[in-house]
Coordinates of C-alpha atoms in Angstrom, one line a residue:
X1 CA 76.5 67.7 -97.5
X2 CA 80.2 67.7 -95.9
X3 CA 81.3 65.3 -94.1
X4 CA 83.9 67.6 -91.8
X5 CA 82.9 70.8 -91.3
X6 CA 83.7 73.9 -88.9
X7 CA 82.5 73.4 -85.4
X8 CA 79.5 76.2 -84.5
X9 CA 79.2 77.8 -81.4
X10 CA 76.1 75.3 -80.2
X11 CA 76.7 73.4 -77.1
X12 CA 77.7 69.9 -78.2
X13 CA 74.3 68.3 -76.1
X14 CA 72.4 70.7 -78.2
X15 CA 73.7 69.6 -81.5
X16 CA 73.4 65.8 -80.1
X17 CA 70.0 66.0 -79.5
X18 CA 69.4 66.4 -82.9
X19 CA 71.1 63.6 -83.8
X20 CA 74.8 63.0 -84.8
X21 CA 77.2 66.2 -84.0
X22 CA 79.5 66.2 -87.1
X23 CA 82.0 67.5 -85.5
X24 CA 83.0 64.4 -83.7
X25 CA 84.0 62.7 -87.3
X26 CA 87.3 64.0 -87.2
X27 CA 88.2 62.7 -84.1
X28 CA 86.9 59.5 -84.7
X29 CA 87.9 58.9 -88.2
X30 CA 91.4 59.6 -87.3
X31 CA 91.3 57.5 -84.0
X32 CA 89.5 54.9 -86.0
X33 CA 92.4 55.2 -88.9
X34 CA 95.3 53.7 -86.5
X35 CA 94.4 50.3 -86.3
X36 CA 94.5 49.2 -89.9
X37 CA 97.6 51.8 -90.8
X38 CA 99.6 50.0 -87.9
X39 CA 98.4 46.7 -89.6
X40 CA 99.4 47.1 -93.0
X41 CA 102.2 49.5 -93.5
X42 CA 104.4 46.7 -92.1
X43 CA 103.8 44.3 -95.1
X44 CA 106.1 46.1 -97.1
X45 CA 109.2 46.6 -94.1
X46 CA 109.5 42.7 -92.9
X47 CA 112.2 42.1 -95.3
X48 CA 114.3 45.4 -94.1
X49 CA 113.8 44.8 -90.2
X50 CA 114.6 41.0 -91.0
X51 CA 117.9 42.0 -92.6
X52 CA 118.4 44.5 -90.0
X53 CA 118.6 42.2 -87.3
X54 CA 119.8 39.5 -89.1
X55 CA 116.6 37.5 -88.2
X56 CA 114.5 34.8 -90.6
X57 CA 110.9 35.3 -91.8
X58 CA 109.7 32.9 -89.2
X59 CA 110.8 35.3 -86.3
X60 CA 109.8 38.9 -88.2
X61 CA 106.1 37.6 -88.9
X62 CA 105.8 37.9 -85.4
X63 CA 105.5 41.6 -85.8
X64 CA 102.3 40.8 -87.9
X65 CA 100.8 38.3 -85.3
X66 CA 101.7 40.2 -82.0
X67 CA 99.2 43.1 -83.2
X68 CA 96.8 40.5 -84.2
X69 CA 96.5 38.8 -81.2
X70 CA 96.4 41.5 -79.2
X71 CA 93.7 43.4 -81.4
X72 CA 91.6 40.2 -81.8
X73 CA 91.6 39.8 -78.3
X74 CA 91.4 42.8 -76.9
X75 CA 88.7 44.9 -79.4
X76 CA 85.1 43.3 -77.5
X77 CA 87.2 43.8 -74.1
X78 CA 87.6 47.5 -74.9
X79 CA 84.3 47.7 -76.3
X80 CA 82.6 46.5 -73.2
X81 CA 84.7 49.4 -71.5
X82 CA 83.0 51.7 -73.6
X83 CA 79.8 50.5 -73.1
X84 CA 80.5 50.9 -69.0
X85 CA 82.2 54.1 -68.6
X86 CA 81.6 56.1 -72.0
X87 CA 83.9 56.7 -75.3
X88 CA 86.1 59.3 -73.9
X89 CA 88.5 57.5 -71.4
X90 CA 89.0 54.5 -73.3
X91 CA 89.3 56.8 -76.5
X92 CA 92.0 59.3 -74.6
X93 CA 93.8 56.4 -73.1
X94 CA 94.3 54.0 -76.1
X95 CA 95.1 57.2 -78.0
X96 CA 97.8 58.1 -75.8
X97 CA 99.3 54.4 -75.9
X98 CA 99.9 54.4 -79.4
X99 CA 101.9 57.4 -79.0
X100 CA 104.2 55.9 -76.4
X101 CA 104.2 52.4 -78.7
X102 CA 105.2 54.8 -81.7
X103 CA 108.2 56.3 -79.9
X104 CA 109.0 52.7 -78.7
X105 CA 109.2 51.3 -81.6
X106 CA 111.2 53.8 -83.3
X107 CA 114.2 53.8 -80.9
X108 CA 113.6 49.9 -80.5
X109 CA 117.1 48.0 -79.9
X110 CA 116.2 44.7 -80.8
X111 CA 113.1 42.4 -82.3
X112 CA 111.5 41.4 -79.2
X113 CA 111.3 44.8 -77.9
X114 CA 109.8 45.6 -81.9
X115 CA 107.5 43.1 -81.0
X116 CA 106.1 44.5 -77.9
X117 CA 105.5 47.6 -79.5
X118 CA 103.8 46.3 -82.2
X119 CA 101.4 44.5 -79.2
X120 CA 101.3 48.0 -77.5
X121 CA 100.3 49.6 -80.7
X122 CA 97.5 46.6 -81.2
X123 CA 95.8 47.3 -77.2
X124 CA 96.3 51.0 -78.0
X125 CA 94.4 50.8 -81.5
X126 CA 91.5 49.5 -80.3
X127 CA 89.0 51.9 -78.1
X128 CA 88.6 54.4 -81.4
X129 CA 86.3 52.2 -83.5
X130 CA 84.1 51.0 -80.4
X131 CA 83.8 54.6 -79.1
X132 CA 82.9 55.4 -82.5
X133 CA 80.2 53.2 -83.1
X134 CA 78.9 53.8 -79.9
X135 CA 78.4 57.5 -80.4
X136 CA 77.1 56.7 -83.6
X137 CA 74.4 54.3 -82.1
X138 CA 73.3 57.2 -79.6
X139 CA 72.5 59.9 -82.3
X140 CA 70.5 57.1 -84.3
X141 CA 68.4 55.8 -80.8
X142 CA 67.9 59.7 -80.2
X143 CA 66.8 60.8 -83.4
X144 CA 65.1 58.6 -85.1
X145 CA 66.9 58.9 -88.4
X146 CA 69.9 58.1 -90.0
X147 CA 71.5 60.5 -92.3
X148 CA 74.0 62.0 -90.3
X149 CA 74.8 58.6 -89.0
X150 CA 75.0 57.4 -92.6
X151 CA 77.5 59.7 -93.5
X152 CA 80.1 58.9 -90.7
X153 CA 80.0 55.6 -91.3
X154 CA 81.2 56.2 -94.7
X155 CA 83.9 58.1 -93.5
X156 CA 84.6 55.3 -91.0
X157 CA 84.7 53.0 -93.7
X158 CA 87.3 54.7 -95.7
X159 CA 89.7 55.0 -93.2
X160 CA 89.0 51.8 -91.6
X161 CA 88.7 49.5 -94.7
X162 CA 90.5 51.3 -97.5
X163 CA 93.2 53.0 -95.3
X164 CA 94.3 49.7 -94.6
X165 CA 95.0 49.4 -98.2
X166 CA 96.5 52.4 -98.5
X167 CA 99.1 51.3 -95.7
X168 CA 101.6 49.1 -98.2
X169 CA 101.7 52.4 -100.8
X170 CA 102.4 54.6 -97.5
X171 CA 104.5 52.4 -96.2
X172 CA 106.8 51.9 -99.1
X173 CA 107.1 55.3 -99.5
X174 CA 108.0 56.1 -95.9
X175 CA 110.7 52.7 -96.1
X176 CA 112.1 54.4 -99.7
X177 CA 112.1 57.8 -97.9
X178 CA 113.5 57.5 -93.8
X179 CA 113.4 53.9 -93.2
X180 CA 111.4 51.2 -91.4
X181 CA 111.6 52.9 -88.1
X182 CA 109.5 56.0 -89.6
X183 CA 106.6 53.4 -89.9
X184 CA 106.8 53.7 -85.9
X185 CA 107.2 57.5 -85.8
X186 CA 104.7 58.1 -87.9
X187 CA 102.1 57.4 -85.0
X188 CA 103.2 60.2 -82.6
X189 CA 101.7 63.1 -84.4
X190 CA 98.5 61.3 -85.3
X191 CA 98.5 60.1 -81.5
X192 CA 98.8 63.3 -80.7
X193 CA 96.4 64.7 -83.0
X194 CA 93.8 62.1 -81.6
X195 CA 94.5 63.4 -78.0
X196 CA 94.0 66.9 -78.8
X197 CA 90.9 66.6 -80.6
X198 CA 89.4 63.6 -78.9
X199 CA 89.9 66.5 -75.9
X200 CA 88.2 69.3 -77.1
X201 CA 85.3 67.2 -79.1
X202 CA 84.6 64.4 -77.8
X203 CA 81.8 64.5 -75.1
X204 CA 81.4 63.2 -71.2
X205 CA 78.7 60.4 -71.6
X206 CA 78.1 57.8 -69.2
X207 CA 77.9 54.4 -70.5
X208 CA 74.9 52.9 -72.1
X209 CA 74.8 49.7 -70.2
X210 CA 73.3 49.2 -66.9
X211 CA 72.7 53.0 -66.4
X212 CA 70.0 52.2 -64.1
X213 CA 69.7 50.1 -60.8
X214 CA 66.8 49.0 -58.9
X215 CA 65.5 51.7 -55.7
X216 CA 67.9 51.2 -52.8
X217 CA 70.2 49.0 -54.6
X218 CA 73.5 49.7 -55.0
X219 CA 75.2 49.9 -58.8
X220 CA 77.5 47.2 -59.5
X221 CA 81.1 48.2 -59.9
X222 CA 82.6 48.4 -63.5
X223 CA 85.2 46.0 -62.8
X224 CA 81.8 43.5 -62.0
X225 CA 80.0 44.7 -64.7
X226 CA 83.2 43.9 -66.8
X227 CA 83.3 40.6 -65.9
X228 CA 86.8 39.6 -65.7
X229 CA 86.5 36.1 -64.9
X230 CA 84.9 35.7 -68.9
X231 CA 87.4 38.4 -70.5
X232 CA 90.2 35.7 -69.1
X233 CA 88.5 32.7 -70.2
X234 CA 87.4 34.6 -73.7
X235 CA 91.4 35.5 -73.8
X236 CA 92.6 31.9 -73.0
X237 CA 90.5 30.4 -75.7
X238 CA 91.3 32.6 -78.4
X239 CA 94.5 33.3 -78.0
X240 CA 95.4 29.3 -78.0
X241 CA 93.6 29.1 -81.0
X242 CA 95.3 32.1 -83.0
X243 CA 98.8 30.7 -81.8
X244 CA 97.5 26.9 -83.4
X245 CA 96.4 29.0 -86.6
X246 CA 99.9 30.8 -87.0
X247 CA 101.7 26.8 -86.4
X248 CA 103.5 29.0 -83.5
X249 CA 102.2 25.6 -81.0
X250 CA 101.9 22.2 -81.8
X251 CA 98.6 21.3 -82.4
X252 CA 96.8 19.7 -78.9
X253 CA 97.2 23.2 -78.0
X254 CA 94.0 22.8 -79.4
X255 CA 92.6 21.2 -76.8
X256 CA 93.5 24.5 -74.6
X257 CA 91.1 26.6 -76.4
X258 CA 88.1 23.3 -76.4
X259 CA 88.4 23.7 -72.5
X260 CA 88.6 27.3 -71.9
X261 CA 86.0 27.8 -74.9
X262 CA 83.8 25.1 -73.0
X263 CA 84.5 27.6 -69.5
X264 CA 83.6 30.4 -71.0
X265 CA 80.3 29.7 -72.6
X266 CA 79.1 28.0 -69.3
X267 CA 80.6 30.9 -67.8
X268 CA 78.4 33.5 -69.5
X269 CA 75.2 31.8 -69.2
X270 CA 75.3 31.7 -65.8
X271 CA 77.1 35.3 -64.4
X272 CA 74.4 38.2 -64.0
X273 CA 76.4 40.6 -66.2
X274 CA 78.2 38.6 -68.7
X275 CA 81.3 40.2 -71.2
X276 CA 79.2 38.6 -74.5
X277 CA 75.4 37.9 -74.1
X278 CA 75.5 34.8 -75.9
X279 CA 72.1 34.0 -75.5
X280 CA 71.8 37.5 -76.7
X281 CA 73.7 37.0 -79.5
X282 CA 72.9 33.6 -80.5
X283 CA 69.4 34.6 -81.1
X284 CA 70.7 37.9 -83.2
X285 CA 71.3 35.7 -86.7
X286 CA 71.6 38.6 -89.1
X287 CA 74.2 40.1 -86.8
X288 CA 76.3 36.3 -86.5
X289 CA 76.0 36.3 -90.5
X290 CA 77.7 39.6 -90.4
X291 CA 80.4 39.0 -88.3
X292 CA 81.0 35.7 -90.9
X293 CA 80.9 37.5 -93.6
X294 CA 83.7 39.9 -91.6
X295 CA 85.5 37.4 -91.1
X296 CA 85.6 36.1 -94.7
X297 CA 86.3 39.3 -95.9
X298 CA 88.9 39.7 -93.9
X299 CA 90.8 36.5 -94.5
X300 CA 90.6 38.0 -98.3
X301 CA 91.8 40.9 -98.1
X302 CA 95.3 40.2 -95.7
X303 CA 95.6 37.5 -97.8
X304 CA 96.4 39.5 -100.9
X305 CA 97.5 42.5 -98.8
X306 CA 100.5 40.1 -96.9
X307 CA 100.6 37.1 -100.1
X308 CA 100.5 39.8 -102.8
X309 CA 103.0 41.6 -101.8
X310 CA 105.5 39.2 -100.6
X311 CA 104.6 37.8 -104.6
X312 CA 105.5 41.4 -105.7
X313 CA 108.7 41.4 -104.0
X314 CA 110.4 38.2 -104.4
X315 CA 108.2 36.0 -107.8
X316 CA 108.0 39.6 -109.5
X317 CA 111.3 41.1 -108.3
X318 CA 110.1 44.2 -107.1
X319 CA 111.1 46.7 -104.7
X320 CA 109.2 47.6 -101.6
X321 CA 108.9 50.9 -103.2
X322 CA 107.6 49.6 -106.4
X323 CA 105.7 46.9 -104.8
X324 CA 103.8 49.7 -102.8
X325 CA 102.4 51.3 -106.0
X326 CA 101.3 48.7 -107.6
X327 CA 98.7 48.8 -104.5
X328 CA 97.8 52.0 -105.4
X329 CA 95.0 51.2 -108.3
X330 CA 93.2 48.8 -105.4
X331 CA 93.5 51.9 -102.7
X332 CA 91.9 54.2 -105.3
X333 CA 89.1 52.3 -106.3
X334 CA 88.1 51.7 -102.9
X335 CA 88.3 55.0 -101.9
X336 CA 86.3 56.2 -104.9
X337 CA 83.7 53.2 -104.5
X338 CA 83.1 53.6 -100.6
X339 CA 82.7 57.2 -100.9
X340 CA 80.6 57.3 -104.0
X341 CA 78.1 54.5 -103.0
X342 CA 78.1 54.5 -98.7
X343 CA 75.4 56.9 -98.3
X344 CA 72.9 55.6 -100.5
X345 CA 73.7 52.1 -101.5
X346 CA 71.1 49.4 -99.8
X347 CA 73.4 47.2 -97.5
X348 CA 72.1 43.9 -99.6
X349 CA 73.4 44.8 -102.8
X350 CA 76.6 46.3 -101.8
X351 CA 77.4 43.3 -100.5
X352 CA 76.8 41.4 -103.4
X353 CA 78.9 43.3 -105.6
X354 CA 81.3 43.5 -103.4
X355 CA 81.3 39.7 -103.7
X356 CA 81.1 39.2 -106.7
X357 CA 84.3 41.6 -107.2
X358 CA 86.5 39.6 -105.7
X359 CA 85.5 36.7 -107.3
X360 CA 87.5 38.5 -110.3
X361 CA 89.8 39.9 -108.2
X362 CA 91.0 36.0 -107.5
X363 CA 89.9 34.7 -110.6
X364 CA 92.8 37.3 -112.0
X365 CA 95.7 36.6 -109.4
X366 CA 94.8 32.8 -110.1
X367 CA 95.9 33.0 -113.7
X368 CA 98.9 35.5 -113.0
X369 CA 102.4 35.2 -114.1
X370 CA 105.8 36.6 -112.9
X371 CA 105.8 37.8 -116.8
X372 CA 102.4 39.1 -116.9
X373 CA 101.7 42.8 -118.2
X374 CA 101.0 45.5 -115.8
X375 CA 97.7 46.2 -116.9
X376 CA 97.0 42.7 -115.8
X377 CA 97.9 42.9 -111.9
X378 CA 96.2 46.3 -111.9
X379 CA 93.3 44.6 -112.9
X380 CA 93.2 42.4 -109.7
X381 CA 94.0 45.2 -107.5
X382 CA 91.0 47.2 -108.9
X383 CA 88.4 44.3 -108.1
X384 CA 90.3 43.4 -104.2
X385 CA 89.2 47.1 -104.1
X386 CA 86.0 47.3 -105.4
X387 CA 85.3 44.6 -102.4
X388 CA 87.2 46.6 -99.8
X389 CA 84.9 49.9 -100.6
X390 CA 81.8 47.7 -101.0
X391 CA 81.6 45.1 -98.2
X392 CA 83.9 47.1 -95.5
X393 CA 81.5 49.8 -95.4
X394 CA 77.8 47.3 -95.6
X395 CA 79.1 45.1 -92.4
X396 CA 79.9 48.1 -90.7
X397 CA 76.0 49.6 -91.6
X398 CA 74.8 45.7 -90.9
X399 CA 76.2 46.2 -87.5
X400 CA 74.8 49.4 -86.6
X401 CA 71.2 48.4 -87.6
X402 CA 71.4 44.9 -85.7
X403 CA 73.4 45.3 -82.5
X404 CA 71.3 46.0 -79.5
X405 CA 72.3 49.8 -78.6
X406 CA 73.0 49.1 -75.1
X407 CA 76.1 46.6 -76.3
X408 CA 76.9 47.9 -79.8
X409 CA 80.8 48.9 -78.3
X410 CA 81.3 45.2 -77.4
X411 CA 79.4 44.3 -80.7
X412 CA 82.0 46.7 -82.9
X413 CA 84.6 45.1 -81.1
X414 CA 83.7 41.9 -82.0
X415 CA 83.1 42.8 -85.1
X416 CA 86.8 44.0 -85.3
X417 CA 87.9 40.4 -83.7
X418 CA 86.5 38.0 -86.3
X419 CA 88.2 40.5 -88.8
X420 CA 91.5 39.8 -87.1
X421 CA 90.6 36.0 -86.9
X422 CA 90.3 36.4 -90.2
X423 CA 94.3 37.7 -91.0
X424 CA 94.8 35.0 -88.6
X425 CA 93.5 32.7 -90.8
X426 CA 94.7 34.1 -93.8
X427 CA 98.6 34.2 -92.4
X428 CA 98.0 30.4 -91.9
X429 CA 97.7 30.0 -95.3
X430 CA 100.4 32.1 -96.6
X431 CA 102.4 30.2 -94.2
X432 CA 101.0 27.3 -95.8
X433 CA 101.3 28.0 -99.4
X434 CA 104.4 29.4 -99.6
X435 CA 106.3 26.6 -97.5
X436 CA 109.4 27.1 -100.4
X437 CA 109.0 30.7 -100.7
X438 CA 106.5 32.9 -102.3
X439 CA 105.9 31.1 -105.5
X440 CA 103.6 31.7 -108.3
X441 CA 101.8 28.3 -107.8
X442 CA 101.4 29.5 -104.0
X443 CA 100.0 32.4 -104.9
X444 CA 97.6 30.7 -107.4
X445 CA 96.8 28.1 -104.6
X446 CA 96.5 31.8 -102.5
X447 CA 94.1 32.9 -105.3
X448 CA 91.6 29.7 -105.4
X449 CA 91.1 30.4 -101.7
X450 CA 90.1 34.1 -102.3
X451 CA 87.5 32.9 -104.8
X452 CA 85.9 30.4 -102.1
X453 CA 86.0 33.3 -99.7
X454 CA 83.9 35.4 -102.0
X455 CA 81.5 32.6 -103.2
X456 CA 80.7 31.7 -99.2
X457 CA 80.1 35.4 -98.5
X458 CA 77.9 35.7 -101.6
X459 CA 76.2 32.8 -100.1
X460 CA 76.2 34.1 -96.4
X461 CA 74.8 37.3 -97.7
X462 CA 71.8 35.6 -100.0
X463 CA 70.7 33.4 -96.9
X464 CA 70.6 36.9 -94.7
X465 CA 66.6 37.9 -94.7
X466 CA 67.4 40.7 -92.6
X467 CA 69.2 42.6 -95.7
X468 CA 66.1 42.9 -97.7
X469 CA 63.8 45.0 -95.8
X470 CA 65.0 49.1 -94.2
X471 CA 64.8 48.7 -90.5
X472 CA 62.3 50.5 -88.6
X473 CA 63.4 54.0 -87.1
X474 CA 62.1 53.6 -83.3
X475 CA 58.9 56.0 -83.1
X476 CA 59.6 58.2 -80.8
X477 CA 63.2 58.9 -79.1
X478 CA 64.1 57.6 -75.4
X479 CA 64.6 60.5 -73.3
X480 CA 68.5 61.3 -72.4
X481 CA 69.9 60.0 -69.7
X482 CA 70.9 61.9 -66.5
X483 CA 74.4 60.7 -66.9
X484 CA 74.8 62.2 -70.7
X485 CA 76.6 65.8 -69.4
X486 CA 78.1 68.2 -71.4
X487 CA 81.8 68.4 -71.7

């Protein structure tokens, strides 16, 4: 069976009441694809836009933590949008914003202004993958069944998880070829593409959550439902934390994110439509395990994605161009793997594997050498990759199944936000370990942590009950809702 195919003549709510129409995948996969392109395509250009405004390391990494913050905070936010007013909007808007962050960034005079497009581009990024998982969650409730749905989650996978390694290869290129401002232009046309297609495709849905109000009440407004006092507190607390975690504050900053963490969790138990059920979600184990294992994941793969690199460039001696290929063998093999295995793999043992290859992965970076053969490096790449195509792919399917469906937007964007936690974490560390530069010991020091990353997410996925039995397809359908029109 395709994945893309020609759109037929049915209506779309014809095709979606049999389950997932397939000709929303192209839309969403491309949406989906310009969050982790936009992440890490810049890995390769730091050095160039450092020297081309004459500014140090510790002033261009901001490039890499403004679209981190923003993303991290800002993914459940737009996710609970999607859960109030539909995929469409948010999905048109954000699409539509990284077009204008594009063209911002290209023409950009100075770094700060670099820097807020690289936040624009991080708030526009983020309604794709939420829409996305949303629709997804609709066609499973509806039909019952899963195969469609299986299938466009593997695409999502590969150009969530394995286009992000693909960025440093693409981005090298496009550096070698027109320079570090094409890594900006290169996101008007697929802005515009998204627009165009998200247009014609993508359907008019109402939300999923609170569709329905009591007789003779009247419906809350979305900006209620939203909940803005906990998407500030939520904001506040995270965002003082990711600044402690980058060493951009001193550290009783800390304290900043204790209190507003503290305000927001009383906050939530006690409004009538909170932004994150946490008594919802503190009773949903399997999916808090998930978002762990995300966020372990994550912290892995930026680490050798932003440490690798830098390794490549200035312990190796390697251009950016150069450096780009050698990431090439790790984007193949997660292409290869996530495609190959996504449909029919059980969730359990993918994630295992997936584990288990970057164990060797680390084990091989932690052993490397500025001298070492080729064959050698290549063989790290190929196991970060096997874990990108593996365990990208099973979190994503872990989600689906375990998020309740009237929240799964917000729960995709959380998912997204303990990924980006994650690359906060892992930017710590570089910063950390490569205090005098990007050494080989910090890159082995960079390694060891890799290897505890995969051995705790081996572990988190071992202690997850969940994984070992297929969940249940719902026996019968619930009806669609009167706001579910066609487009």
């Amino acid at each position: 069976m395709t994945l893309l195919h020609r759109a037929s003549s049915r209506p779309a709510t014809a095709a979606a009441a049999e389950g997932y129409d397939t000709r929303l995948t192209l839309p969403l996969a491309l949406g989906s694809l310009l969050n982790p392109i936009n992440s890490s395509m810049i890995a390769v250009a730091l050095v160039p836009i450092g020297i081309a405004f004459g500014a140090p390391a510790a002033q261009t990494v901001w490039l890499v933590t403004a679209l981190y913050l923003v993303t991290a905070v800002a993914q459940p936010v737009v996710g609970r949008v999607v859960d109030l007013v539909g995929p469409r909007r948010p999905y048109l808007v954000g699409t539509a914003l990284v077009g204008v962050a594009g063209l911002l960034g290209a023409f950009a005079p100075t770094l700060g202004l670099l820097v807020l497009a690289r936040a624009l581009l991080g708030l526009g990024t983020c309604a794709a993958y939420p829409a996305a998982m949303s629709l997804v969650r609709r066609a499973t409730d509806r039909s019952g069944e899963g195969r469609g749905t299986a299938a466009v989650l593997t695409v999502l996978a590969v150009t969530n998880q394995v286009v992000m390694i693909v960025g440093p290869t693409l981005g090298g290129l496009l550096v070698g070829l027109g320079g570090w401002r094409t890594l900006f232009l290169v996101n008007v046309p697929l802005a515009v593409a998204c627009l165009v297609l998200g247009g014609l495709r993508l359907p008019r849905v109402a939300g999923t959550t609170d569709l329905t109000v009591a007789d003779g009440a009247a419906r809350p407004s979305v900006a209620a439902r939203l909940d803005v006092a906990g998407v500030a507190l939520f904001a506040a607390a995270l965002t003082s934390l990711m600044l402690v975690l980058v060493g951009a504050t001193p550290w009783w900053v800390l304290a900043v994110t204790v209190v507003t963490g503290a305000g927001f969790a009383r906050h939530e138990l006690r409004t009538a439509h909170p932004f994150i059920d946490l008594r919802l979600l503190a009773g949903n184990r399997p999916l808090l395990l998930t978002y762990a294992r995300a966020l372990l994941t994550a912290t892995a793969t930026y680490a050798f994605m932003f440490g690798y690199v830098q390794w490549l460039e200035q312990g190796r001696g390697l251009g950016e161009a150069a450096a780009g290929l050698l990431m090439l063998p790790t984007s193949v093999v997660a292409v290869t793997v996530a495609s190959a295995t996504g449909r029919r793999a059980p969730v359990r043992a993918a994630l295992l594997v997936g584990a288990a290859s970057l164990l060797v992965g680390g084990a091989v970076l932690a052993v490397v050498q500025p001298g070492s053969p080729t064959w050698v490096l290549v063989v790290a790449g190929v196991g970060i990759g096997g874990m990108q195509g593996l365990s990208g792919l099973a979190n994503q399917k872990a989600l689906a199944q375990q998020a309740d469906s009237a929240s799964v937007g917000a729960a995709a964007g959380l998912l997204r936000t303990f990924m980006y936690v994650g690359a906060l974490v892992s930017t710590a560390a570089i910063a950390a370990l490569y205090a005098d530069g990007p050494t080989t010991t910090g890159l082995h020091d960079l390694a060891l942590a890799m290897i505890g990353c995969a051995v705790a997410a081996g572990v988190l996925t071992l202690a997850d009950r969940s994984l070992r039995r297929r969940p249940a397809a719902p026996t019968s359908p619930p009806a669609p809702t009167s706001g579910e029109n066609p487009r």
